[in-house]
Amino acid sequence: MSHDRTQQNDQSFHTLPLLMALLKEAMGVILVAVTLFLPAGRLDWAMGWALVAIYALWVAATALVLIPRAPELYIERATRREGVKTWDTAILSVIGLTTIAKHVVAGLDLRFGWTMLMPLGLQIAAMGIAALGYAFMTWALAANPFFSKVVRIQEDREQRVVTRGPYRLVRHPGYVGSIAFELATPIMLGSLWALIPAALAVILTILRTHLEDRTLLEELEGYKQYAQLVPHRLLPGVW
């Protein structure tokens, strides 16, 4: 009986924060739609809706993967935690701004026709790459129970090195998926101008990879040995 009561208390402890985290993620999808369609001045934009759908699927996949297995990590991904590196907070803030800029520029591009008409086949191919990028991130998320949004050593969760799944290929597979998504979405949306903020996001992601990797080498037990087994951070044979 006491065991059942403990389980009920644990569930009730997580319920409200989980609902708040789900609401925050849902609002993020709505923000994507607003930053796309408001600048575009129209709703009949198939690729815009396709991008909203990809974001929504990512949010759903994150919830389905994490909530049953690691609800505390899902809550952490939607809330602020102590121990986050100052440089990571700054980088994430700028990346967030570049994401909004990418959507706004693409919407304005659609409205004013800054980019010449892009072949539909190319846009569909880019949509596939964007979806695969988020699928690769989901694979990393499923393989790594410490897949936080922020860079911090999770001593409270007894963080350890993860070597399965995509982590057998590169040390930061989540960033690989993110970079693929960033570079594909402007083409998917038919906007060459949106590649400018997307490229900035990619540069910042590469910088973040370097800084996070250095942090893990210095502070996470066993990571140096893992780095010897998997020598490349993002691209096998290159870096």
PDB file of C-alpha atoms in Angstrom:
ATOM      1  CA  MET A   1       0.000   0.000   0.000  1.00  0.00           C
ATOM      2  CA  SER A   2       2.785   2.441   0.901  1.00  0.00           C
ATOM      3  CA  HIS A   3       4.510   1.658  -2.408  1.00  0.00           C
ATOM      4  CA  ASP A   4       1.322   2.497  -4.317  1.00  0.00           C
ATOM      5  CA  ARG A   5       0.966   5.718  -2.374  1.00  0.00           C
ATOM      6  CA  THR A   6       4.560   6.657  -3.196  1.00  0.00           C
ATOM      7  CA  GLN A   7       3.922   6.067  -6.914  1.00  0.00           C
ATOM      8  CA  GLN A   8       0.797   8.232  -6.736  1.00  0.00           C
ATOM      9  CA  ASN A   9       2.750  11.007  -5.001  1.00  0.00           C
ATOM     10  CA  ASP A  10       5.478  10.817  -7.668  1.00  0.00           C
ATOM     11  CA  GLN A  11       2.888  11.037 -10.433  1.00  0.00           C
ATOM     12  CA  SER A  12       1.137  14.003  -8.812  1.00  0.00           C
ATOM     13  CA  PHE A  13       4.531  15.666  -8.264  1.00  0.00           C
ATOM     14  CA  HIS A  14       5.218  15.499 -12.005  1.00  0.00           C
ATOM     15  CA  THR A  15       1.726  16.216 -13.340  1.00  0.00           C
ATOM     16  CA  LEU A  16       1.618  20.021 -13.124  1.00  0.00           C
ATOM     17  CA  PRO A  17       5.204  20.629 -14.321  1.00  0.00           C
ATOM     18  CA  LEU A  18       4.617  18.198 -17.190  1.00  0.00           C
ATOM     19  CA  LEU A  19       1.456  20.004 -18.222  1.00  0.00           C
ATOM     20  CA  MET A  20       3.277  23.332 -18.079  1.00  0.00           C
ATOM     21  CA  ALA A  21       6.131  21.914 -20.169  1.00  0.00           C
ATOM     22  CA  LEU A  22       3.676  20.523 -22.732  1.00  0.00           C
ATOM     23  CA  LEU A  23       1.918  23.880 -22.890  1.00  0.00           C
ATOM     24  CA  LYS A  24       5.226  25.695 -23.419  1.00  0.00           C
ATOM     25  CA  GLU A  25       6.170  23.337 -26.253  1.00  0.00           C
ATOM     26  CA  ALA A  26       2.735  23.758 -27.861  1.00  0.00           C
ATOM     27  CA  MET A  27       3.086  27.541 -27.650  1.00  0.00           C
ATOM     28  CA  GLY A  28       6.423  27.181 -29.420  1.00  0.00           C
ATOM     29  CA  VAL A  29       4.693  25.522 -32.379  1.00  0.00           C
ATOM     30  CA  ILE A  30       2.122  28.325 -32.456  1.00  0.00           C
ATOM     31  CA  LEU A  31       4.960  30.881 -32.420  1.00  0.00           C
ATOM     32  CA  VAL A  32       6.478  29.175 -35.460  1.00  0.00           C
ATOM     33  CA  ALA A  33       3.180  29.555 -37.327  1.00  0.00           C
ATOM     34  CA  VAL A  34       2.823  33.205 -36.302  1.00  0.00           C
ATOM     35  CA  THR A  35       6.377  34.138 -37.323  1.00  0.00           C
ATOM     36  CA  LEU A  36       5.861  32.466 -40.690  1.00  0.00           C
ATOM     37  CA  PHE A  37       2.370  33.457 -41.732  1.00  0.00           C
ATOM     38  CA  LEU A  38       2.101  36.960 -40.277  1.00  0.00           C
ATOM     39  CA  PRO A  39       5.034  38.307 -42.363  1.00  0.00           C
ATOM     40  CA  ALA A  40       3.787  36.325 -45.381  1.00  0.00           C
ATOM     41  CA  GLY A  41       0.372  37.989 -45.094  1.00  0.00           C
ATOM     42  CA  ARG A  42      -1.377  34.832 -46.286  1.00  0.00           C
ATOM     43  CA  LEU A  43      -2.312  31.360 -45.105  1.00  0.00           C
ATOM     44  CA  ASP A  44      -2.200  29.449 -48.413  1.00  0.00           C
ATOM     45  CA  TRP A  45       1.461  28.508 -48.040  1.00  0.00           C
ATOM     46  CA  ALA A  46       1.881  24.740 -48.251  1.00  0.00           C
ATOM     47  CA  MET A  47       5.559  24.677 -47.298  1.00  0.00           C
ATOM     48  CA  GLY A  48       4.893  26.953 -44.356  1.00  0.00           C
ATOM     49  CA  TRP A  49       2.303  24.516 -43.036  1.00  0.00           C
ATOM     50  CA  ALA A  50       4.678  21.624 -43.748  1.00  0.00           C
ATOM     51  CA  LEU A  51       7.313  23.279 -41.564  1.00  0.00           C
ATOM     52  CA  VAL A  52       4.782  23.819 -38.770  1.00  0.00           C
ATOM     53  CA  ALA A  53       3.895  20.117 -39.062  1.00  0.00           C
ATOM     54  CA  ILE A  54       7.566  19.099 -38.732  1.00  0.00           C
ATOM     55  CA  TYR A  55       7.910  21.208 -35.587  1.00  0.00           C
ATOM     56  CA  ALA A  56       4.692  19.706 -34.199  1.00  0.00           C
ATOM     57  CA  LEU A  57       5.898  16.172 -34.916  1.00  0.00           C
ATOM     58  CA  TRP A  58       9.192  16.929 -33.165  1.00  0.00           C
ATOM     59  CA  VAL A  59       7.318  18.203 -30.102  1.00  0.00           C
ATOM     60  CA  ALA A  60       5.108  15.101 -30.105  1.00  0.00           C
ATOM     61  CA  ALA A  61       8.077  12.757 -30.558  1.00  0.00           C
ATOM     62  CA  THR A  62       9.960  14.433 -27.707  1.00  0.00           C
ATOM     63  CA  ALA A  63       6.972  14.002 -25.407  1.00  0.00           C
ATOM     64  CA  LEU A  64       6.380  10.378 -26.422  1.00  0.00           C
ATOM     65  CA  VAL A  65      10.037   9.451 -25.942  1.00  0.00           C
ATOM     66  CA  LEU A  66      10.765  11.306 -22.711  1.00  0.00           C
ATOM     67  CA  ILE A  67       7.604  11.449 -20.615  1.00  0.00           C
ATOM     68  CA  PRO A  68       7.279   7.667 -20.058  1.00  0.00           C
ATOM     69  CA  ARG A  69      11.034   7.188 -19.494  1.00  0.00           C
ATOM     70  CA  ALA A  70      12.395  10.419 -18.031  1.00  0.00           C
ATOM     71  CA  PRO A  71       9.646  12.913 -17.122  1.00  0.00           C
ATOM     72  CA  GLU A  72      12.105  14.978 -15.076  1.00  0.00           C
ATOM     73  CA  LEU A  73      14.261  15.491 -18.177  1.00  0.00           C
ATOM     74  CA  TYR A  74      11.228  16.556 -20.208  1.00  0.00           C
ATOM     75  CA  ILE A  75      10.375  19.095 -17.505  1.00  0.00           C
ATOM     76  CA  GLU A  76      13.995  20.294 -17.464  1.00  0.00           C
ATOM     77  CA  ARG A  77      13.943  20.862 -21.229  1.00  0.00           C
ATOM     78  CA  ALA A  78      11.135  23.392 -20.728  1.00  0.00           C
ATOM     79  CA  THR A  79      12.417  25.119 -17.569  1.00  0.00           C
ATOM     80  CA  ARG A  80      15.543  26.881 -16.363  1.00  0.00           C
ATOM     81  CA  ARG A  81      18.037  24.890 -14.299  1.00  0.00           C
ATOM     82  CA  GLU A  82      21.036  25.795 -12.178  1.00  0.00           C
ATOM     83  CA  GLY A  83      24.479  24.935 -13.431  1.00  0.00           C
ATOM     84  CA  VAL A  84      23.913  26.017 -17.033  1.00  0.00           C
ATOM     85  CA  LYS A  85      27.032  27.497 -18.614  1.00  0.00           C
ATOM     86  CA  THR A  86      26.794  31.251 -19.136  1.00  0.00           C
ATOM     87  CA  TRP A  87      28.137  30.980 -22.688  1.00  0.00           C
ATOM     88  CA  ASP A  88      25.449  28.418 -23.495  1.00  0.00           C
ATOM     89  CA  THR A  89      22.680  30.737 -22.349  1.00  0.00           C
ATOM     90  CA  ALA A  90      24.064  33.476 -24.594  1.00  0.00           C
ATOM     91  CA  ILE A  91      24.439  31.188 -27.622  1.00  0.00           C
ATOM     92  CA  LEU A  92      20.960  29.711 -27.223  1.00  0.00           C
ATOM     93  CA  SER A  93      19.448  33.196 -26.980  1.00  0.00           C
ATOM     94  CA  VAL A  94      21.035  34.261 -30.268  1.00  0.00           C
ATOM     95  CA  ILE A  95      20.070  30.977 -31.966  1.00  0.00           C
ATOM     96  CA  GLY A  96      16.484  31.583 -30.858  1.00  0.00           C
ATOM     97  CA  LEU A  97      16.577  35.008 -32.484  1.00  0.00           C
ATOM     98  CA  THR A  98      18.016  33.574 -35.702  1.00  0.00           C
ATOM     99  CA  THR A  99      15.163  31.057 -35.826  1.00  0.00           C
ATOM    100  CA  ILE A 100      12.581  33.834 -35.581  1.00  0.00           C
ATOM    101  CA  ALA A 101      14.522  35.868 -38.167  1.00  0.00           C
ATOM    102  CA  LYS A 102      14.621  32.895 -40.545  1.00  0.00           C
ATOM    103  CA  HIS A 103      10.840  32.523 -40.397  1.00  0.00           C
ATOM    104  CA  VAL A 104      10.165  36.251 -40.719  1.00  0.00           C
ATOM    105  CA  VAL A 105      12.551  36.654 -43.655  1.00  0.00           C
ATOM    106  CA  ALA A 106      11.050  33.635 -45.434  1.00  0.00           C
ATOM    107  CA  GLY A 107       7.545  35.031 -44.915  1.00  0.00           C
ATOM    108  CA  LEU A 108       8.518  38.456 -46.215  1.00  0.00           C
ATOM    109  CA  ASP A 109      10.303  36.800 -49.124  1.00  0.00           C
ATOM    110  CA  LEU A 110       7.094  35.010 -50.052  1.00  0.00           C
ATOM    111  CA  ARG A 111       5.107  38.243 -49.814  1.00  0.00           C
ATOM    112  CA  PHE A 112       7.476  40.434 -51.828  1.00  0.00           C
ATOM    113  CA  GLY A 113       9.059  37.839 -54.130  1.00  0.00           C
ATOM    114  CA  TRP A 114      12.686  38.521 -53.279  1.00  0.00           C
ATOM    115  CA  THR A 115      13.784  35.039 -54.367  1.00  0.00           C
ATOM    116  CA  MET A 116      13.051  33.763 -57.849  1.00  0.00           C
ATOM    117  CA  LEU A 117      10.620  30.874 -57.996  1.00  0.00           C
ATOM    118  CA  MET A 118      12.385  27.790 -56.678  1.00  0.00           C
ATOM    119  CA  PRO A 119      11.778  24.375 -58.277  1.00  0.00           C
ATOM    120  CA  LEU A 120       9.154  22.444 -56.331  1.00  0.00           C
ATOM    121  CA  GLY A 121      11.265  19.293 -56.496  1.00  0.00           C
ATOM    122  CA  LEU A 122      14.127  21.086 -54.754  1.00  0.00           C
ATOM    123  CA  GLN A 123      11.779  22.348 -52.044  1.00  0.00           C
ATOM    124  CA  ILE A 124      10.370  18.855 -51.498  1.00  0.00           C
ATOM    125  CA  ALA A 125      13.882  17.411 -51.288  1.00  0.00           C
ATOM    126  CA  ALA A 126      14.795  20.076 -48.724  1.00  0.00           C
ATOM    127  CA  MET A 127      11.634  19.233 -46.766  1.00  0.00           C
ATOM    128  CA  GLY A 128      12.789  15.610 -46.681  1.00  0.00           C
ATOM    129  CA  ILE A 129      16.208  16.650 -45.379  1.00  0.00           C
ATOM    130  CA  ALA A 130      14.606  18.854 -42.704  1.00  0.00           C
ATOM    131  CA  ALA A 131      12.389  15.967 -41.585  1.00  0.00           C
ATOM    132  CA  LEU A 132      15.349  13.571 -41.558  1.00  0.00           C
ATOM    133  CA  GLY A 133      17.331  16.093 -39.503  1.00  0.00           C
ATOM    134  CA  TYR A 134      14.678  16.094 -36.817  1.00  0.00           C
ATOM    135  CA  ALA A 135      14.347  12.302 -37.097  1.00  0.00           C
ATOM    136  CA  PHE A 136      18.098  12.008 -36.430  1.00  0.00           C
ATOM    137  CA  MET A 137      17.666  14.287 -33.415  1.00  0.00           C
ATOM    138  CA  THR A 138      14.829  12.072 -32.180  1.00  0.00           C
ATOM    139  CA  TRP A 139      17.100   9.025 -32.496  1.00  0.00           C
ATOM    140  CA  ALA A 140      19.712  10.803 -30.389  1.00  0.00           C
ATOM    141  CA  LEU A 141      17.029  11.808 -27.893  1.00  0.00           C
ATOM    142  CA  ALA A 142      15.817   8.216 -27.572  1.00  0.00           C
ATOM    143  CA  ALA A 143      19.370   6.906 -27.125  1.00  0.00           C
ATOM    144  CA  ASN A 144      20.508   9.503 -24.596  1.00  0.00           C
ATOM    145  CA  PRO A 145      18.597   9.850 -21.289  1.00  0.00           C
ATOM    146  CA  PHE A 146      20.630  13.003 -20.571  1.00  0.00           C
ATOM    147  CA  PHE A 147      19.656  14.837 -23.785  1.00  0.00           C
ATOM    148  CA  SER A 148      19.083  18.250 -22.235  1.00  0.00           C
ATOM    149  CA  LYS A 149      18.461  21.492 -24.101  1.00  0.00           C
ATOM    150  CA  VAL A 150      21.255  23.165 -22.165  1.00  0.00           C
ATOM    151  CA  VAL A 151      24.874  22.411 -21.435  1.00  0.00           C
ATOM    152  CA  ARG A 152      25.323  21.337 -17.839  1.00  0.00           C
ATOM    153  CA  ILE A 153      26.780  18.308 -16.075  1.00  0.00           C
ATOM    154  CA  GLN A 154      23.711  16.596 -14.639  1.00  0.00           C
ATOM    155  CA  GLU A 155      25.151  15.464 -11.316  1.00  0.00           C
ATOM    156  CA  ASP A 156      21.631  15.404  -9.872  1.00  0.00           C
ATOM    157  CA  ARG A 157      20.752  12.690 -12.420  1.00  0.00           C
ATOM    158  CA  GLU A 158      24.098  10.855 -12.221  1.00  0.00           C
ATOM    159  CA  GLN A 159      24.960  11.684 -15.828  1.00  0.00           C
ATOM    160  CA  ARG A 160      27.168   9.184 -17.617  1.00  0.00           C
ATOM    161  CA  VAL A 161      28.615   8.810 -21.093  1.00  0.00           C
ATOM    162  CA  VAL A 162      26.224   7.415 -23.733  1.00  0.00           C
ATOM    163  CA  THR A 163      27.746   5.317 -26.503  1.00  0.00           C
ATOM    164  CA  ARG A 164      24.763   3.649 -28.174  1.00  0.00           C
ATOM    165  CA  GLY A 165      22.646   4.586 -31.170  1.00  0.00           C
ATOM    166  CA  PRO A 166      23.934   7.544 -33.219  1.00  0.00           C
ATOM    167  CA  TYR A 167      26.548   8.214 -30.538  1.00  0.00           C
ATOM    168  CA  ARG A 168      28.529   5.351 -32.112  1.00  0.00           C
ATOM    169  CA  LEU A 169      28.917   7.535 -35.220  1.00  0.00           C
ATOM    170  CA  VAL A 170      29.614  11.031 -33.865  1.00  0.00           C
ATOM    171  CA  ARG A 171      29.809  12.565 -30.416  1.00  0.00           C
ATOM    172  CA  HIS A 172      27.065  15.159 -30.983  1.00  0.00           C
ATOM    173  CA  PRO A 173      24.409  13.641 -33.262  1.00  0.00           C
ATOM    174  CA  GLY A 174      21.719  16.003 -32.028  1.00  0.00           C
ATOM    175  CA  TYR A 175      23.644  18.928 -33.467  1.00  0.00           C
ATOM    176  CA  VAL A 176      24.091  17.076 -36.763  1.00  0.00           C
ATOM    177  CA  GLY A 177      20.319  16.846 -37.090  1.00  0.00           C
ATOM    178  CA  SER A 178      19.897  20.466 -36.064  1.00  0.00           C
ATOM    179  CA  ILE A 179      22.400  21.709 -38.666  1.00  0.00           C
ATOM    180  CA  ALA A 180      20.723  19.674 -41.418  1.00  0.00           C
ATOM    181  CA  PHE A 181      17.372  21.134 -40.407  1.00  0.00           C
ATOM    182  CA  GLU A 182      18.675  24.708 -40.314  1.00  0.00           C
ATOM    183  CA  LEU A 183      20.230  24.534 -43.778  1.00  0.00           C
ATOM    184  CA  ALA A 184      17.270  22.732 -45.368  1.00  0.00           C
ATOM    185  CA  THR A 185      14.385  24.874 -44.108  1.00  0.00           C
ATOM    186  CA  PRO A 186      15.182  28.073 -46.094  1.00  0.00           C
ATOM    187  CA  ILE A 187      15.270  26.031 -49.320  1.00  0.00           C
ATOM    188  CA  MET A 188      12.102  24.226 -48.264  1.00  0.00           C
ATOM    189  CA  LEU A 189      10.422  27.611 -47.755  1.00  0.00           C
ATOM    190  CA  GLY A 190      11.749  28.898 -51.084  1.00  0.00           C
ATOM    191  CA  SER A 191      13.835  31.720 -49.599  1.00  0.00           C
ATOM    192  CA  LEU A 192      17.515  32.202 -50.328  1.00  0.00           C
ATOM    193  CA  TRP A 193      17.562  35.250 -48.041  1.00  0.00           C
ATOM    194  CA  ALA A 194      16.502  33.088 -45.099  1.00  0.00           C
ATOM    195  CA  LEU A 195      19.794  31.223 -45.525  1.00  0.00           C
ATOM    196  CA  ILE A 196      21.548  34.186 -43.865  1.00  0.00           C
ATOM    197  CA  PRO A 197      20.074  33.725 -40.361  1.00  0.00           C
ATOM    198  CA  ALA A 198      20.164  29.944 -40.880  1.00  0.00           C
ATOM    199  CA  ALA A 199      23.903  30.096 -41.630  1.00  0.00           C
ATOM    200  CA  LEU A 200      24.460  32.170 -38.492  1.00  0.00           C
ATOM    201  CA  ALA A 201      22.587  29.527 -36.468  1.00  0.00           C
ATOM    202  CA  VAL A 202      24.818  26.822 -37.970  1.00  0.00           C
ATOM    203  CA  ILE A 203      27.988  28.755 -37.096  1.00  0.00           C
ATOM    204  CA  LEU A 204      26.765  29.205 -33.528  1.00  0.00           C
ATOM    205  CA  THR A 205      25.844  25.521 -33.313  1.00  0.00           C
ATOM    206  CA  ILE A 206      29.353  24.522 -34.393  1.00  0.00           C
ATOM    207  CA  LEU A 207      30.786  26.895 -31.777  1.00  0.00           C
ATOM    208  CA  ARG A 208      28.442  25.419 -29.186  1.00  0.00           C
ATOM    209  CA  THR A 209      29.566  21.916 -30.165  1.00  0.00           C
ATOM    210  CA  HIS A 210      33.196  22.889 -29.574  1.00  0.00           C
ATOM    211  CA  LEU A 211      32.466  24.478 -26.180  1.00  0.00           C
ATOM    212  CA  GLU A 212      30.200  21.649 -25.015  1.00  0.00           C
ATOM    213  CA  ASP A 213      32.720  19.029 -26.085  1.00  0.00           C
ATOM    214  CA  ARG A 214      35.453  20.830 -24.157  1.00  0.00           C
ATOM    215  CA  THR A 215      33.192  20.961 -21.090  1.00  0.00           C
ATOM    216  CA  LEU A 216      32.454  17.238 -21.290  1.00  0.00           C
ATOM    217  CA  LEU A 217      36.156  16.406 -21.704  1.00  0.00           C
ATOM    218  CA  GLU A 218      36.968  18.410 -18.588  1.00  0.00           C
ATOM    219  CA  GLU A 219      34.025  17.551 -16.354  1.00  0.00           C
ATOM    220  CA  LEU A 220      32.307  14.276 -17.345  1.00  0.00           C
ATOM    221  CA  GLU A 221      33.953  11.069 -16.188  1.00  0.00           C
ATOM    222  CA  GLY A 222      34.677   8.624 -19.010  1.00  0.00           C
ATOM    223  CA  TYR A 223      34.194  11.155 -21.807  1.00  0.00           C
ATOM    224  CA  LYS A 224      37.903  11.288 -22.697  1.00  0.00           C
ATOM    225  CA  GLN A 225      37.916   7.531 -23.314  1.00  0.00           C
ATOM    226  CA  TYR A 226      34.724   7.836 -25.363  1.00  0.00           C
ATOM    227  CA  ALA A 227      36.300  10.637 -27.435  1.00  0.00           C
ATOM    228  CA  GLN A 228      39.159   8.286 -28.295  1.00  0.00           C
ATOM    229  CA  LEU A 229      36.696   5.631 -29.493  1.00  0.00           C
ATOM    230  CA  VAL A 230      34.532   8.135 -31.424  1.00  0.00           C
ATOM    231  CA  PRO A 231      37.006  10.795 -32.592  1.00  0.00           C
ATOM    232  CA  HIS A 232      34.653  13.047 -34.569  1.00  0.00           C
ATOM    233  CA  ARG A 233      32.232  15.571 -33.134  1.00  0.00           C
ATOM    234  CA  LEU A 234      29.866  16.203 -36.060  1.00  0.00           C
ATOM    235  CA  LEU A 235      31.113  14.743 -39.334  1.00  0.00           C
ATOM    236  CA  PRO A 236      32.890  11.370 -39.554  1.00  0.00           C
ATOM    237  CA  GLY A 237      36.304  11.724 -41.142  1.00  0.00           C
ATOM    238  CA  VAL A 238      36.260  15.530 -40.944  1.00  0.00           C
ATOM    239  CA  TRP A 239      35.649  16.977 -37.430  1.00  0.00           C
TER     240      TRP A 239
END
